[in-house]
Amino acid sequence: RSTTDAGGDGASTDDVARAYHRLSAEFDPIRYSGHADPSLQQRAAVVAKLLDEAAKALQDDRTRREYARHLLD
């Protein structure tokens, strides 16, 4: 189990992958395409982009540590 948050006790790579898949399904812009408020689709697209960036940063231990350090700054 790989952990790399600031306290040394964080999510495993599998935990991160599961969370990413759950959240990316929840914030898929297509899911909001028929909503009465068109801005929801745009906001979901922004969240989806941020999720993709975070997932790429969290793929391996080295980039995860750098990402966590950046969040603490």
Short mmCIF file of N, CA and C in Angstrom, two decimals:
data_model
loop_
_atom_site.label_atom_id
_atom_site.label_comp_id
_atom_site.label_asym_id
_atom_site.label_seq_id
_atom_site.Cartn_x
_atom_site.Cartn_y
_atom_site.Cartn_z
N ARG A 1 0.85 -1.18 0.00
CA ARG A 1 0.00 0.00 0.00
C ARG A 1 0.89 1.23 0.00
N SER A 2 0.69 2.08 -0.97
CA SER A 2 1.52 3.26 -1.10
C SER A 2 0.78 4.48 -0.54
N THR A 3 1.42 5.18 0.38
CA THR A 3 0.82 6.38 0.95
C THR A 3 1.81 7.51 0.89
N THR A 4 1.30 8.72 0.60
CA THR A 4 2.25 9.82 0.45
C THR A 4 1.68 11.17 0.86
N ASP A 5 0.65 11.24 1.65
CA ASP A 5 0.20 12.56 2.04
C ASP A 5 1.17 13.16 3.07
N ALA A 6 0.93 14.37 3.46
CA ALA A 6 1.88 15.08 4.32
C ALA A 6 2.13 14.36 5.64
N GLY A 7 1.14 13.66 6.16
CA GLY A 7 1.31 12.95 7.42
C GLY A 7 1.84 11.55 7.25
N GLY A 8 2.00 11.09 6.01
CA GLY A 8 2.52 9.75 5.77
C GLY A 8 1.45 8.68 5.81
N ASP A 9 0.22 9.06 6.03
CA ASP A 9 -0.86 8.09 6.10
C ASP A 9 -1.98 8.58 5.19
N GLY A 10 -2.00 8.10 3.95
CA GLY A 10 -2.97 8.60 2.99
C GLY A 10 -3.60 7.47 2.21
N ALA A 11 -4.19 7.82 1.10
CA ALA A 11 -4.89 6.88 0.24
C ALA A 11 -3.90 6.07 -0.59
N SER A 12 -4.25 4.82 -0.82
CA SER A 12 -3.44 3.99 -1.70
C SER A 12 -3.71 4.40 -3.15
N THR A 13 -2.88 3.93 -4.05
CA THR A 13 -3.08 4.20 -5.47
C THR A 13 -4.43 3.67 -5.93
N ASP A 14 -4.83 2.51 -5.43
CA ASP A 14 -6.14 1.94 -5.78
C ASP A 14 -7.27 2.82 -5.24
N ASP A 15 -7.11 3.34 -4.02
CA ASP A 15 -8.12 4.24 -3.45
C ASP A 15 -8.29 5.48 -4.32
N VAL A 16 -7.18 6.02 -4.77
CA VAL A 16 -7.21 7.22 -5.61
C VAL A 16 -7.92 6.90 -6.93
N ALA A 17 -7.60 5.76 -7.52
CA ALA A 17 -8.24 5.37 -8.79
C ALA A 17 -9.74 5.20 -8.62
N ARG A 18 -10.16 4.55 -7.55
CA ARG A 18 -11.60 4.36 -7.31
C ARG A 18 -12.30 5.71 -7.12
N ALA A 19 -11.69 6.59 -6.35
CA ALA A 19 -12.29 7.90 -6.12
C ALA A 19 -12.37 8.70 -7.42
N TYR A 20 -11.32 8.62 -8.22
CA TYR A 20 -11.31 9.32 -9.51
C TYR A 20 -12.45 8.84 -10.39
N HIS A 21 -12.60 7.53 -10.51
CA HIS A 21 -13.65 6.99 -11.38
C HIS A 21 -15.05 7.37 -10.88
N ARG A 22 -15.24 7.35 -9.57
CA ARG A 22 -16.53 7.73 -9.00
C ARG A 22 -16.83 9.20 -9.27
N LEU A 23 -15.85 10.06 -9.00
CA LEU A 23 -16.06 11.49 -9.17
C LEU A 23 -16.15 11.90 -10.64
N SER A 24 -15.37 11.25 -11.50
CA SER A 24 -15.44 11.61 -12.91
C SER A 24 -16.80 11.22 -13.50
N ALA A 25 -17.40 10.14 -13.02
CA ALA A 25 -18.75 9.79 -13.47
C ALA A 25 -19.77 10.80 -12.94
N GLU A 26 -19.59 11.23 -11.70
CA GLU A 26 -20.51 12.19 -11.09
C GLU A 26 -20.46 13.54 -11.78
N PHE A 27 -19.27 13.96 -12.21
CA PHE A 27 -19.10 15.29 -12.81
C PHE A 27 -18.90 15.24 -14.32
N ASP A 28 -19.32 14.17 -14.96
CA ASP A 28 -19.24 14.08 -16.41
C ASP A 28 -20.16 15.15 -17.02
N PRO A 29 -19.61 16.07 -17.83
CA PRO A 29 -20.42 17.15 -18.39
C PRO A 29 -21.63 16.65 -19.19
N ILE A 30 -21.50 15.51 -19.82
CA ILE A 30 -22.62 14.97 -20.60
C ILE A 30 -23.82 14.69 -19.70
N ARG A 31 -23.54 14.34 -18.47
CA ARG A 31 -24.61 14.07 -17.51
C ARG A 31 -25.52 15.29 -17.32
N TYR A 32 -24.98 16.49 -17.51
CA TYR A 32 -25.72 17.73 -17.29
C TYR A 32 -26.16 18.40 -18.59
N SER A 33 -26.04 17.72 -19.71
CA SER A 33 -26.34 18.34 -21.01
C SER A 33 -27.80 18.73 -21.16
N GLY A 34 -28.73 18.04 -20.53
CA GLY A 34 -30.13 18.37 -20.67
C GLY A 34 -30.69 19.17 -19.50
N HIS A 35 -29.84 19.61 -18.61
CA HIS A 35 -30.30 20.33 -17.42
C HIS A 35 -30.82 21.72 -17.78
N ALA A 36 -31.79 22.18 -17.03
CA ALA A 36 -32.39 23.49 -17.28
C ALA A 36 -31.38 24.64 -17.13
N ASP A 37 -30.38 24.45 -16.29
CA ASP A 37 -29.35 25.48 -16.10
C ASP A 37 -28.12 25.09 -16.93
N PRO A 38 -27.92 25.73 -18.08
CA PRO A 38 -26.80 25.34 -18.95
C PRO A 38 -25.42 25.56 -18.32
N SER A 39 -25.34 26.41 -17.32
CA SER A 39 -24.04 26.65 -16.70
C SER A 39 -23.56 25.42 -15.92
N LEU A 40 -24.48 24.54 -15.54
CA LEU A 40 -24.07 23.32 -14.82
C LEU A 40 -23.15 22.46 -15.68
N GLN A 41 -23.44 22.37 -16.96
CA GLN A 41 -22.58 21.58 -17.85
C GLN A 41 -21.20 22.21 -17.94
N GLN A 42 -21.14 23.52 -18.00
CA GLN A 42 -19.84 24.21 -18.06
C GLN A 42 -19.07 24.01 -16.76
N ARG A 43 -19.75 24.12 -15.63
CA ARG A 43 -19.07 23.93 -14.34
C ARG A 43 -18.61 22.49 -14.18
N ALA A 44 -19.42 21.54 -14.65
CA ALA A 44 -19.02 20.13 -14.59
C ALA A 44 -17.78 19.90 -15.46
N ALA A 45 -17.69 20.58 -16.58
CA ALA A 45 -16.52 20.45 -17.45
C ALA A 45 -15.26 20.95 -16.74
N VAL A 46 -15.39 22.05 -15.99
CA VAL A 46 -14.25 22.57 -15.24
C VAL A 46 -13.82 21.57 -14.17
N VAL A 47 -14.79 21.02 -13.44
CA VAL A 47 -14.47 20.04 -12.40
C VAL A 47 -13.84 18.80 -13.02
N ALA A 48 -14.37 18.35 -14.16
CA ALA A 48 -13.82 17.17 -14.83
C ALA A 48 -12.37 17.40 -15.24
N LYS A 49 -12.07 18.60 -15.73
CA LYS A 49 -10.70 18.93 -16.12
C LYS A 49 -9.77 18.90 -14.90
N LEU A 50 -10.23 19.47 -13.79
CA LEU A 50 -9.43 19.47 -12.57
C LEU A 50 -9.22 18.05 -12.05
N LEU A 51 -10.24 17.21 -12.14
CA LEU A 51 -10.10 15.81 -11.74
C LEU A 51 -9.06 15.09 -12.59
N ASP A 52 -9.08 15.35 -13.90
CA ASP A 52 -8.09 14.73 -14.79
C ASP A 52 -6.67 15.17 -14.42
N GLU A 53 -6.50 16.46 -14.16
CA GLU A 53 -5.17 16.97 -13.78
C GLU A 53 -4.71 16.33 -12.47
N ALA A 54 -5.60 16.24 -11.50
CA ALA A 54 -5.24 15.64 -10.21
C ALA A 54 -4.92 14.16 -10.38
N ALA A 55 -5.70 13.45 -11.18
CA ALA A 55 -5.45 12.02 -11.39
C ALA A 55 -4.08 11.79 -12.03
N LYS A 56 -3.72 12.63 -12.98
CA LYS A 56 -2.40 12.50 -13.61
C LYS A 56 -1.29 12.75 -12.59
N ALA A 57 -1.49 13.73 -11.72
CA ALA A 57 -0.48 14.05 -10.71
C ALA A 57 -0.37 12.95 -9.66
N LEU A 58 -1.45 12.23 -9.42
CA LEU A 58 -1.47 11.23 -8.35
C LEU A 58 -1.16 9.82 -8.84
N GLN A 59 -0.80 9.66 -10.10
CA GLN A 59 -0.56 8.33 -10.66
C GLN A 59 0.62 7.61 -10.02
N ASP A 60 1.64 8.33 -9.66
CA ASP A 60 2.78 7.66 -9.03
C ASP A 60 3.21 8.42 -7.78
N ASP A 61 4.00 7.75 -6.97
CA ASP A 61 4.37 8.30 -5.67
C ASP A 61 5.13 9.62 -5.76
N ARG A 62 6.04 9.73 -6.72
CA ARG A 62 6.85 10.95 -6.82
C ARG A 62 5.97 12.16 -7.16
N THR A 63 5.14 12.02 -8.18
CA THR A 63 4.30 13.16 -8.55
C THR A 63 3.24 13.42 -7.48
N ARG A 64 2.82 12.38 -6.76
CA ARG A 64 1.85 12.57 -5.67
C ARG A 64 2.47 13.40 -4.55
N ARG A 65 3.73 13.12 -4.22
CA ARG A 65 4.41 13.91 -3.18
C ARG A 65 4.54 15.37 -3.60
N GLU A 66 4.91 15.60 -4.87
CA GLU A 66 5.03 16.97 -5.37
C GLU A 66 3.68 17.68 -5.33
N TYR A 67 2.63 16.98 -5.72
CA TYR A 67 1.29 17.54 -5.71
C TYR A 67 0.88 17.90 -4.28
N ALA A 68 1.13 17.01 -3.34
CA ALA A 68 0.78 17.25 -1.93
C ALA A 68 1.56 18.44 -1.39
N ARG A 69 2.84 18.54 -1.76
CA ARG A 69 3.65 19.68 -1.31
C ARG A 69 3.08 20.97 -1.84
N HIS A 70 2.64 20.95 -3.09
CA HIS A 70 2.06 22.14 -3.72
C HIS A 70 0.78 22.57 -2.99
N LEU A 71 -0.02 21.61 -2.53
CA LEU A 71 -1.25 21.92 -1.83
C LEU A 71 -0.98 22.53 -0.46
N LEU A 72 0.15 22.18 0.13
CA LEU A 72 0.48 22.69 1.46
C LEU A 72 1.10 24.09 1.41
N ASP A 73 1.58 24.49 0.23
CA ASP A 73 2.20 25.82 0.10
C ASP A 73 1.20 26.93 0.20
#
